[in-house]
């Protein structure tokens, strides 16, 4: 059924079927097409072509409605996400030539997905830190104040204690994983030419700036932990490490600083390592014009998303 707007037919086709697959999308027109009033960049966070109404029409007639989303970014899916007949959502992102094969493999369980959301899916547009700016002629230059500062995406939701629909880094699997045995150790520095810089950084002094970045890129600590597949299916997990800077640093509550992927068989346990550099552990000093270690305790969490912390630790020597 390829007619997005023939809602009665869409619902009737789904009656008495074992499952109904509803594909919805939201693209960027790049200024060469206009769809649903969107010329070029999107002007809203809703599904195109009446996608929300299409999902509702099918879900009203089929108790196993699966929604597949192709979108260039987040959508507001509140009109249907809590419908009792919507049993799954597959966020397929921007499709490529193998989209059909990959979606089929995931839906039929031939492949265990391990993707994670690279953005937050909110419950309403006003939950996001930046809002739509419109108006003016093509030759006009907009004045857009970046009042959100460092509080972008999940950082804003954390700072303002806003509950999202699906948080940054979220993703599901056909198996389950357990985290354990968290350890953190200092990385031994064999480059003695950096000794003075390391000592200065440890003392809270700003690090000199190199071409394009800080010179404090050398590894400082290794964070290791175990990931065990506690389910019955082979699968991959994406552990994520978030820093929690001291309040005096003026940073968002939680900052992603590292992630990796690990594939684990049922019952198997694998050791995972995520390294942190001194740059990762620094804040920008506007007076000294360099990156420095903040005063106070730097904590961190390791987990499956920005709001699913499994392990908690602390950077040694920071207090």
PDB file of C-alpha atoms in Angstrom, residues 17-298:
ATOM      1  CA  UNK A  17      -2.270  -9.449   9.324  1.00  0.00           C
ATOM      2  CA  UNK A  18       0.361 -10.912  11.669  1.00  0.00           C
ATOM      3  CA  UNK A  19       2.276  -7.634  11.508  1.00  0.00           C
ATOM      4  CA  UNK A  20       1.991  -4.281   9.790  1.00  0.00           C
ATOM      5  CA  UNK A  21       5.100  -2.329   8.761  1.00  0.00           C
ATOM      6  CA  UNK A  22       4.604   1.428   8.527  1.00  0.00           C
ATOM      7  CA  UNK A  23       7.423   3.466   6.972  1.00  0.00           C
ATOM      8  CA  UNK A  24       7.569   7.165   7.769  1.00  0.00           C
ATOM      9  CA  UNK A  25      10.216   9.716   6.909  1.00  0.00           C
ATOM     10  CA  UNK A  26      11.494  13.253   7.256  1.00  0.00           C
ATOM     11  CA  UNK A  27      14.197  14.530   4.924  1.00  0.00           C
ATOM     12  CA  UNK A  28      16.127  17.674   4.099  1.00  0.00           C
ATOM     13  CA  UNK A  29      15.132  19.123   0.740  1.00  0.00           C
ATOM     14  CA  UNK A  30      18.395  21.035   0.212  1.00  0.00           C
ATOM     15  CA  UNK A  31      16.366  23.892  -1.333  1.00  0.00           C
ATOM     16  CA  UNK A  32      15.456  22.078  -4.545  1.00  0.00           C
ATOM     17  CA  UNK A  33      12.112  20.583  -3.487  1.00  0.00           C
ATOM     18  CA  UNK A  34       9.304  21.661  -1.191  1.00  0.00           C
ATOM     19  CA  UNK A  35       7.504  19.016   0.863  1.00  0.00           C
ATOM     20  CA  UNK A  36       4.858  19.762   3.476  1.00  0.00           C
ATOM     21  CA  UNK A  37       5.897  23.419   3.354  1.00  0.00           C
ATOM     22  CA  UNK A  38       9.551  22.573   3.952  1.00  0.00           C
ATOM     23  CA  UNK A  39      11.734  24.225   1.330  1.00  0.00           C
ATOM     24  CA  UNK A  40      15.229  23.006   2.001  1.00  0.00           C
ATOM     25  CA  UNK A  41      15.826  22.572   5.731  1.00  0.00           C
ATOM     26  CA  UNK A  42      13.011  21.244   7.889  1.00  0.00           C
ATOM     27  CA  UNK A  43      10.686  23.725   9.558  1.00  0.00           C
ATOM     28  CA  UNK A  44       9.248  21.221  11.996  1.00  0.00           C
ATOM     29  CA  UNK A  45       9.945  17.953  13.774  1.00  0.00           C
ATOM     30  CA  UNK A  46       6.980  16.006  12.446  1.00  0.00           C
ATOM     31  CA  UNK A  47       6.927  13.137   9.977  1.00  0.00           C
ATOM     32  CA  UNK A  48       6.401  14.123   6.359  1.00  0.00           C
ATOM     33  CA  UNK A  49       3.486  13.010   4.155  1.00  0.00           C
ATOM     34  CA  UNK A  50       1.087  12.752   7.106  1.00  0.00           C
ATOM     35  CA  UNK A  51       3.177  10.007   8.692  1.00  0.00           C
ATOM     36  CA  UNK A  52       1.693  10.373  12.171  1.00  0.00           C
ATOM     37  CA  UNK A  53      -1.860   9.899  10.906  1.00  0.00           C
ATOM     38  CA  UNK A  54      -0.752   6.927   8.816  1.00  0.00           C
ATOM     39  CA  UNK A  55       0.707   5.189  11.883  1.00  0.00           C
ATOM     40  CA  UNK A  56      -2.479   5.862  13.872  1.00  0.00           C
ATOM     41  CA  UNK A  57      -4.691   4.508  11.090  1.00  0.00           C
ATOM     42  CA  UNK A  58      -2.762   1.264  10.782  1.00  0.00           C
ATOM     43  CA  UNK A  59      -2.335   0.793  14.537  1.00  0.00           C
ATOM     44  CA  UNK A  60      -6.086   1.126  14.975  1.00  0.00           C
ATOM     45  CA  UNK A  61      -6.537  -2.036  12.879  1.00  0.00           C
ATOM     46  CA  UNK A  62      -3.437  -4.109  13.660  1.00  0.00           C
ATOM     47  CA  UNK A  63      -2.172  -5.180  17.085  1.00  0.00           C
ATOM     48  CA  UNK A  64       1.412  -5.658  15.902  1.00  0.00           C
ATOM     49  CA  UNK A  65       2.261  -2.399  14.168  1.00  0.00           C
ATOM     50  CA  UNK A  66       5.981  -1.827  13.621  1.00  0.00           C
ATOM     51  CA  UNK A  67       7.110   1.680  12.661  1.00  0.00           C
ATOM     52  CA  UNK A  68      10.285   2.146  10.598  1.00  0.00           C
ATOM     53  CA  UNK A  69      11.628   5.700  10.625  1.00  0.00           C
ATOM     54  CA  UNK A  70      13.886   7.223   7.976  1.00  0.00           C
ATOM     55  CA  UNK A  71      14.860  10.670   9.172  1.00  0.00           C
ATOM     56  CA  UNK A  72      17.743  13.123   8.973  1.00  0.00           C
ATOM     57  CA  UNK A  73      17.270  13.965  12.637  1.00  0.00           C
ATOM     58  CA  UNK A  74      14.918  13.680  15.601  1.00  0.00           C
ATOM     59  CA  UNK A  75      11.134  13.598  15.262  1.00  0.00           C
ATOM     60  CA  UNK A  76       8.370  14.168  17.768  1.00  0.00           C
ATOM     61  CA  UNK A  77       6.647  10.786  17.907  1.00  0.00           C
ATOM     62  CA  UNK A  78       4.263  11.446  20.794  1.00  0.00           C
ATOM     63  CA  UNK A  79       1.083  11.139  18.656  1.00  0.00           C
ATOM     64  CA  UNK A  80       1.563   7.363  18.409  1.00  0.00           C
ATOM     65  CA  UNK A  81       4.485   6.083  20.492  1.00  0.00           C
ATOM     66  CA  UNK A  82       2.245   5.077  23.422  1.00  0.00           C
ATOM     67  CA  UNK A  83      -0.394   3.416  21.238  1.00  0.00           C
ATOM     68  CA  UNK A  84      -0.863  -0.116  22.628  1.00  0.00           C
ATOM     69  CA  UNK A  85      -0.704  -1.623  19.140  1.00  0.00           C
ATOM     70  CA  UNK A  86       2.646  -0.033  18.253  1.00  0.00           C
ATOM     71  CA  UNK A  87       4.945  -2.849  19.306  1.00  0.00           C
ATOM     72  CA  UNK A  88       8.292  -1.660  17.955  1.00  0.00           C
ATOM     73  CA  UNK A  89      10.092   1.301  16.413  1.00  0.00           C
ATOM     74  CA  UNK A  90      13.081   0.768  14.153  1.00  0.00           C
ATOM     75  CA  UNK A  91      14.993   4.029  13.739  1.00  0.00           C
ATOM     76  CA  UNK A  92      16.717   3.432  10.417  1.00  0.00           C
ATOM     77  CA  UNK A  93      18.215   6.891   9.943  1.00  0.00           C
ATOM     78  CA  UNK A  94      19.112   7.948   6.419  1.00  0.00           C
ATOM     79  CA  UNK A  95      18.745   4.971   4.069  1.00  0.00           C
ATOM     80  CA  UNK A  96      21.378   3.711   1.653  1.00  0.00           C
ATOM     81  CA  UNK A  97      21.348   1.096  -1.073  1.00  0.00           C
ATOM     82  CA  UNK A  98      21.258  -1.775   1.460  1.00  0.00           C
ATOM     83  CA  UNK A  99      18.443  -0.280   3.563  1.00  0.00           C
ATOM     84  CA  UNK A 100      15.948  -2.969   2.574  1.00  0.00           C
ATOM     85  CA  UNK A 101      18.265  -5.867   3.307  1.00  0.00           C
ATOM     86  CA  UNK A 102      19.462  -4.441   6.623  1.00  0.00           C
ATOM     87  CA  UNK A 103      15.952  -3.654   7.868  1.00  0.00           C
ATOM     88  CA  UNK A 104      14.798  -7.161   6.933  1.00  0.00           C
ATOM     89  CA  UNK A 105      17.745  -8.742   8.746  1.00  0.00           C
ATOM     90  CA  UNK A 106      16.943  -6.813  11.929  1.00  0.00           C
ATOM     91  CA  UNK A 107      13.174  -7.372  11.829  1.00  0.00           C
ATOM     92  CA  UNK A 108      13.526 -11.130  11.305  1.00  0.00           C
ATOM     93  CA  UNK A 109      16.275 -11.470  13.892  1.00  0.00           C
ATOM     94  CA  UNK A 110      19.005 -12.506  11.456  1.00  0.00           C
ATOM     95  CA  UNK A 111      21.117  -9.669  12.803  1.00  0.00           C
ATOM     96  CA  UNK A 112      21.151  -8.234  16.319  1.00  0.00           C
ATOM     97  CA  UNK A 113      21.157  -4.412  16.126  1.00  0.00           C
ATOM     98  CA  UNK A 114      23.565  -2.349  18.214  1.00  0.00           C
ATOM     99  CA  UNK A 115      22.966   1.185  16.919  1.00  0.00           C
ATOM    100  CA  UNK A 116      22.630   4.110  19.313  1.00  0.00           C
ATOM    101  CA  UNK A 117      20.838   7.432  18.930  1.00  0.00           C
ATOM    102  CA  UNK A 118      23.228  10.290  18.046  1.00  0.00           C
ATOM    103  CA  UNK A 119      20.679  12.805  19.326  1.00  0.00           C
ATOM    104  CA  UNK A 120      17.877  13.115  21.870  1.00  0.00           C
ATOM    105  CA  UNK A 121      14.266  12.459  20.878  1.00  0.00           C
ATOM    106  CA  UNK A 122      12.180  14.885  22.929  1.00  0.00           C
ATOM    107  CA  UNK A 123       8.529  14.786  23.878  1.00  0.00           C
ATOM    108  CA  UNK A 124       7.851  18.256  22.481  1.00  0.00           C
ATOM    109  CA  UNK A 125       9.821  20.777  20.376  1.00  0.00           C
ATOM    110  CA  UNK A 126      10.031  23.292  23.216  1.00  0.00           C
ATOM    111  CA  UNK A 127      12.142  20.816  25.195  1.00  0.00           C
ATOM    112  CA  UNK A 128      15.094  21.485  22.878  1.00  0.00           C
ATOM    113  CA  UNK A 129      17.477  24.357  23.704  1.00  0.00           C
ATOM    114  CA  UNK A 130      17.262  25.980  20.240  1.00  0.00           C
ATOM    115  CA  UNK A 131      14.049  26.889  18.465  1.00  0.00           C
ATOM    116  CA  UNK A 132      13.101  27.541  14.848  1.00  0.00           C
ATOM    117  CA  UNK A 133      14.034  30.935  13.398  1.00  0.00           C
ATOM    118  CA  UNK A 134      12.080  32.012  10.294  1.00  0.00           C
ATOM    119  CA  UNK A 135      11.264  35.085   8.268  1.00  0.00           C
ATOM    120  CA  UNK A 136      13.118  37.630   6.218  1.00  0.00           C
ATOM    121  CA  UNK A 137      14.140  37.785   2.580  1.00  0.00           C
ATOM    122  CA  UNK A 138      16.799  35.530   1.010  1.00  0.00           C
ATOM    123  CA  UNK A 139      19.305  38.390   1.216  1.00  0.00           C
ATOM    124  CA  UNK A 140      18.701  39.018   4.926  1.00  0.00           C
ATOM    125  CA  UNK A 141      21.285  38.014   7.512  1.00  0.00           C
ATOM    126  CA  UNK A 142      19.731  36.485  10.595  1.00  0.00           C
ATOM    127  CA  UNK A 143      20.946  37.344  14.054  1.00  0.00           C
ATOM    128  CA  UNK A 144      20.831  34.035  15.947  1.00  0.00           C
ATOM    129  CA  UNK A 145      21.891  34.247  19.621  1.00  0.00           C
ATOM    130  CA  UNK A 146      23.500  31.031  20.848  1.00  0.00           C
ATOM    131  CA  UNK A 147      22.177  31.364  24.370  1.00  0.00           C
ATOM    132  CA  UNK A 148      22.369  27.605  25.033  1.00  0.00           C
ATOM    133  CA  UNK A 149      26.145  27.825  25.459  1.00  0.00           C
ATOM    134  CA  UNK A 150      27.518  24.360  26.198  1.00  0.00           C
ATOM    135  CA  UNK A 151      24.075  22.908  26.925  1.00  0.00           C
ATOM    136  CA  UNK A 152      23.436  21.268  23.556  1.00  0.00           C
ATOM    137  CA  UNK A 153      21.175  18.238  23.072  1.00  0.00           C
ATOM    138  CA  UNK A 154      21.470  15.774  26.004  1.00  0.00           C
ATOM    139  CA  UNK A 155      23.497  18.300  28.033  1.00  0.00           C
ATOM    140  CA  UNK A 156      20.524  20.673  27.990  1.00  0.00           C
ATOM    141  CA  UNK A 157      18.078  17.921  28.983  1.00  0.00           C
ATOM    142  CA  UNK A 158      20.339  16.956  31.895  1.00  0.00           C
ATOM    143  CA  UNK A 159      20.933  20.541  33.040  1.00  0.00           C
ATOM    144  CA  UNK A 160      17.227  21.425  32.952  1.00  0.00           C
ATOM    145  CA  UNK A 161      16.102  18.006  34.271  1.00  0.00           C
ATOM    146  CA  UNK A 162      13.864  17.384  31.250  1.00  0.00           C
ATOM    147  CA  UNK A 163      12.728  13.818  30.651  1.00  0.00           C
ATOM    148  CA  UNK A 164      13.117  12.874  26.966  1.00  0.00           C
ATOM    149  CA  UNK A 165      11.195  10.222  25.078  1.00  0.00           C
ATOM    150  CA  UNK A 166      14.459   8.498  24.109  1.00  0.00           C
ATOM    151  CA  UNK A 167      17.781   9.794  25.390  1.00  0.00           C
ATOM    152  CA  UNK A 168      21.032  10.389  23.528  1.00  0.00           C
ATOM    153  CA  UNK A 169      22.936   7.125  23.147  1.00  0.00           C
ATOM    154  CA  UNK A 170      19.834   4.958  23.586  1.00  0.00           C
ATOM    155  CA  UNK A 171      19.429   1.708  21.692  1.00  0.00           C
ATOM    156  CA  UNK A 172      17.993  -1.763  22.174  1.00  0.00           C
ATOM    157  CA  UNK A 173      19.267  -5.273  21.498  1.00  0.00           C
ATOM    158  CA  UNK A 174      17.862  -8.791  21.258  1.00  0.00           C
ATOM    159  CA  UNK A 175      20.164  -9.699  24.135  1.00  0.00           C
ATOM    160  CA  UNK A 176      21.217  -8.020  27.394  1.00  0.00           C
ATOM    161  CA  UNK A 177      24.517  -6.881  28.883  1.00  0.00           C
ATOM    162  CA  UNK A 178      25.921  -6.479  32.393  1.00  0.00           C
ATOM    163  CA  UNK A 179      28.803  -4.166  33.334  1.00  0.00           C
ATOM    164  CA  UNK A 180      31.264  -4.848  36.164  1.00  0.00           C
ATOM    165  CA  UNK A 181      34.812  -4.599  37.530  1.00  0.00           C
ATOM    166  CA  UNK A 182      35.453  -0.900  36.869  1.00  0.00           C
ATOM    167  CA  UNK A 183      39.110   0.176  37.175  1.00  0.00           C
ATOM    168  CA  UNK A 184      40.995   3.339  36.322  1.00  0.00           C
ATOM    169  CA  UNK A 185      44.763   3.613  36.065  1.00  0.00           C
ATOM    170  CA  UNK A 186      47.222   6.340  35.074  1.00  0.00           C
ATOM    171  CA  UNK A 187      48.923   5.948  31.705  1.00  0.00           C
ATOM    172  CA  UNK A 188      52.696   5.974  32.080  1.00  0.00           C
ATOM    173  CA  UNK A 189      54.279   8.769  30.069  1.00  0.00           C
ATOM    174  CA  UNK A 190      57.472   7.809  28.239  1.00  0.00           C
ATOM    175  CA  UNK A 191      57.831  11.154  26.454  1.00  0.00           C
ATOM    176  CA  UNK A 192      60.006  13.057  28.919  1.00  0.00           C
ATOM    177  CA  UNK A 193      59.843  16.195  26.773  1.00  0.00           C
ATOM    178  CA  UNK A 194      56.255  16.574  28.001  1.00  0.00           C
ATOM    179  CA  UNK A 195      57.127  16.312  31.705  1.00  0.00           C
ATOM    180  CA  UNK A 196      56.968  20.059  32.357  1.00  0.00           C
ATOM    181  CA  UNK A 197      53.625  20.338  30.563  1.00  0.00           C
ATOM    182  CA  UNK A 198      52.192  17.442  32.546  1.00  0.00           C
ATOM    183  CA  UNK A 199      53.361  18.930  35.842  1.00  0.00           C
ATOM    184  CA  UNK A 200      51.866  22.298  34.913  1.00  0.00           C
ATOM    185  CA  UNK A 201      48.557  20.676  33.991  1.00  0.00           C
ATOM    186  CA  UNK A 202      48.483  18.717  37.247  1.00  0.00           C
ATOM    187  CA  UNK A 203      48.989  22.021  39.079  1.00  0.00           C
ATOM    188  CA  UNK A 204      45.936  23.497  37.380  1.00  0.00           C
ATOM    189  CA  UNK A 205      47.789  25.700  34.909  1.00  0.00           C
ATOM    190  CA  UNK A 206      46.522  26.252  31.392  1.00  0.00           C
ATOM    191  CA  UNK A 207      48.111  24.133  28.673  1.00  0.00           C
ATOM    192  CA  UNK A 208      49.686  25.913  25.695  1.00  0.00           C
ATOM    193  CA  UNK A 209      47.703  25.779  22.483  1.00  0.00           C
ATOM    194  CA  UNK A 210      49.132  23.983  19.474  1.00  0.00           C
ATOM    195  CA  UNK A 211      48.087  24.470  15.889  1.00  0.00           C
ATOM    196  CA  UNK A 212      44.383  23.694  15.789  1.00  0.00           C
ATOM    197  CA  UNK A 213      44.111  22.214  19.275  1.00  0.00           C
ATOM    198  CA  UNK A 214      45.527  21.885  22.752  1.00  0.00           C
ATOM    199  CA  UNK A 215      48.924  20.272  23.284  1.00  0.00           C
ATOM    200  CA  UNK A 216      47.381  18.280  26.146  1.00  0.00           C
ATOM    201  CA  UNK A 217      46.328  15.411  23.924  1.00  0.00           C
ATOM    202  CA  UNK A 218      48.567  12.757  25.473  1.00  0.00           C
ATOM    203  CA  UNK A 219      46.739   9.948  27.323  1.00  0.00           C
ATOM    204  CA  UNK A 220      46.249  10.429  31.042  1.00  0.00           C
ATOM    205  CA  UNK A 221      44.103   7.525  32.254  1.00  0.00           C
ATOM    206  CA  UNK A 222      42.776   4.188  31.060  1.00  0.00           C
ATOM    207  CA  UNK A 223      39.301   3.160  32.197  1.00  0.00           C
ATOM    208  CA  UNK A 224      38.703  -0.587  31.991  1.00  0.00           C
ATOM    209  CA  UNK A 225      35.604  -2.641  32.794  1.00  0.00           C
ATOM    210  CA  UNK A 226      33.912  -5.894  31.861  1.00  0.00           C
ATOM    211  CA  UNK A 227      30.892  -6.354  29.616  1.00  0.00           C
ATOM    212  CA  UNK A 228      29.047  -9.669  29.874  1.00  0.00           C
ATOM    213  CA  UNK A 229      26.374 -10.914  27.500  1.00  0.00           C
ATOM    214  CA  UNK A 230      23.688 -12.104  29.919  1.00  0.00           C
ATOM    215  CA  UNK A 231      21.182 -13.012  27.221  1.00  0.00           C
ATOM    216  CA  UNK A 232      20.799 -15.837  24.733  1.00  0.00           C
ATOM    217  CA  UNK A 233      21.823 -14.066  21.513  1.00  0.00           C
ATOM    218  CA  UNK A 234      25.154 -12.959  20.076  1.00  0.00           C
ATOM    219  CA  UNK A 235      25.259  -9.179  20.005  1.00  0.00           C
ATOM    220  CA  UNK A 236      27.174  -5.942  20.176  1.00  0.00           C
ATOM    221  CA  UNK A 237      27.077  -3.239  22.811  1.00  0.00           C
ATOM    222  CA  UNK A 238      28.240   0.395  22.746  1.00  0.00           C
ATOM    223  CA  UNK A 239      29.550   1.333  26.215  1.00  0.00           C
ATOM    224  CA  UNK A 240      29.729   5.102  26.748  1.00  0.00           C
ATOM    225  CA  UNK A 241      31.821   7.120  29.215  1.00  0.00           C
ATOM    226  CA  UNK A 242      30.480  10.433  30.535  1.00  0.00           C
ATOM    227  CA  UNK A 243      32.401  12.912  32.706  1.00  0.00           C
ATOM    228  CA  UNK A 244      30.760  14.715  35.613  1.00  0.00           C
ATOM    229  CA  UNK A 245      32.796  17.856  36.208  1.00  0.00           C
ATOM    230  CA  UNK A 246      32.785  19.679  39.580  1.00  0.00           C
ATOM    231  CA  UNK A 247      30.138  22.391  39.874  1.00  0.00           C
ATOM    232  CA  UNK A 248      32.836  25.077  39.945  1.00  0.00           C
ATOM    233  CA  UNK A 249      33.823  24.179  36.380  1.00  0.00           C
ATOM    234  CA  UNK A 250      30.607  25.591  34.948  1.00  0.00           C
ATOM    235  CA  UNK A 251      30.189  22.573  32.664  1.00  0.00           C
ATOM    236  CA  UNK A 252      27.025  20.611  31.807  1.00  0.00           C
ATOM    237  CA  UNK A 253      26.166  17.849  34.289  1.00  0.00           C
ATOM    238  CA  UNK A 254      27.295  15.051  31.974  1.00  0.00           C
ATOM    239  CA  UNK A 255      29.677  15.134  28.990  1.00  0.00           C
ATOM    240  CA  UNK A 256      30.354  12.245  26.617  1.00  0.00           C
ATOM    241  CA  UNK A 257      34.115  11.696  26.405  1.00  0.00           C
ATOM    242  CA  UNK A 258      34.478   8.224  24.970  1.00  0.00           C
ATOM    243  CA  UNK A 259      32.694   5.193  23.586  1.00  0.00           C
ATOM    244  CA  UNK A 260      33.535   1.947  21.876  1.00  0.00           C
ATOM    245  CA  UNK A 261      31.876  -1.181  20.559  1.00  0.00           C
ATOM    246  CA  UNK A 262      32.225  -4.733  21.788  1.00  0.00           C
ATOM    247  CA  UNK A 263      30.711  -7.911  20.357  1.00  0.00           C
ATOM    248  CA  UNK A 264      30.017 -10.668  22.874  1.00  0.00           C
ATOM    249  CA  UNK A 265      28.657 -14.211  22.632  1.00  0.00           C
ATOM    250  CA  UNK A 266      26.025 -15.470  25.116  1.00  0.00           C
ATOM    251  CA  UNK A 267      27.591 -15.997  28.542  1.00  0.00           C
ATOM    252  CA  UNK A 268      30.897 -14.478  27.432  1.00  0.00           C
ATOM    253  CA  UNK A 269      32.644 -11.613  29.236  1.00  0.00           C
ATOM    254  CA  UNK A 270      35.021  -9.198  27.517  1.00  0.00           C
ATOM    255  CA  UNK A 271      37.279  -6.518  28.946  1.00  0.00           C
ATOM    256  CA  UNK A 272      36.779  -3.039  27.488  1.00  0.00           C
ATOM    257  CA  UNK A 273      39.112  -0.030  27.663  1.00  0.00           C
ATOM    258  CA  UNK A 274      38.355   3.649  27.063  1.00  0.00           C
ATOM    259  CA  UNK A 275      41.240   6.131  27.336  1.00  0.00           C
ATOM    260  CA  UNK A 276      40.998   9.685  28.628  1.00  0.00           C
ATOM    261  CA  UNK A 277      43.471  12.409  27.680  1.00  0.00           C
ATOM    262  CA  UNK A 278      44.294  15.479  29.727  1.00  0.00           C
ATOM    263  CA  UNK A 279      42.445  17.464  27.109  1.00  0.00           C
ATOM    264  CA  UNK A 280      39.337  15.345  27.823  1.00  0.00           C
ATOM    265  CA  UNK A 281      39.648  16.269  31.484  1.00  0.00           C
ATOM    266  CA  UNK A 282      40.157  20.003  30.882  1.00  0.00           C
ATOM    267  CA  UNK A 283      37.997  23.105  30.731  1.00  0.00           C
ATOM    268  CA  UNK A 284      38.657  26.284  28.781  1.00  0.00           C
ATOM    269  CA  UNK A 285      40.249  29.112  30.779  1.00  0.00           C
ATOM    270  CA  UNK A 286      39.098  32.363  29.173  1.00  0.00           C
ATOM    271  CA  UNK A 287      41.715  34.424  31.022  1.00  0.00           C
ATOM    272  CA  UNK A 288      44.745  32.218  30.338  1.00  0.00           C
ATOM    273  CA  UNK A 289      43.387  31.253  26.884  1.00  0.00           C
ATOM    274  CA  UNK A 290      44.186  27.586  27.351  1.00  0.00           C
ATOM    275  CA  UNK A 291      42.824  24.251  28.594  1.00  0.00           C
ATOM    276  CA  UNK A 292      43.333  23.495  32.267  1.00  0.00           C
ATOM    277  CA  UNK A 293      42.305  20.928  34.854  1.00  0.00           C
ATOM    278  CA  UNK A 294      39.330  22.147  36.905  1.00  0.00           C
ATOM    279  CA  UNK A 295      39.581  22.418  40.653  1.00  0.00           C
ATOM    280  CA  UNK A 296      37.529  19.810  42.438  1.00  0.00           C
ATOM    281  CA  UNK A 297      36.495  16.202  42.017  1.00  0.00           C
ATOM    282  CA  UNK A 298      35.954  14.855  38.503  1.00  0.00           C
TER     283      UNK A 298
END
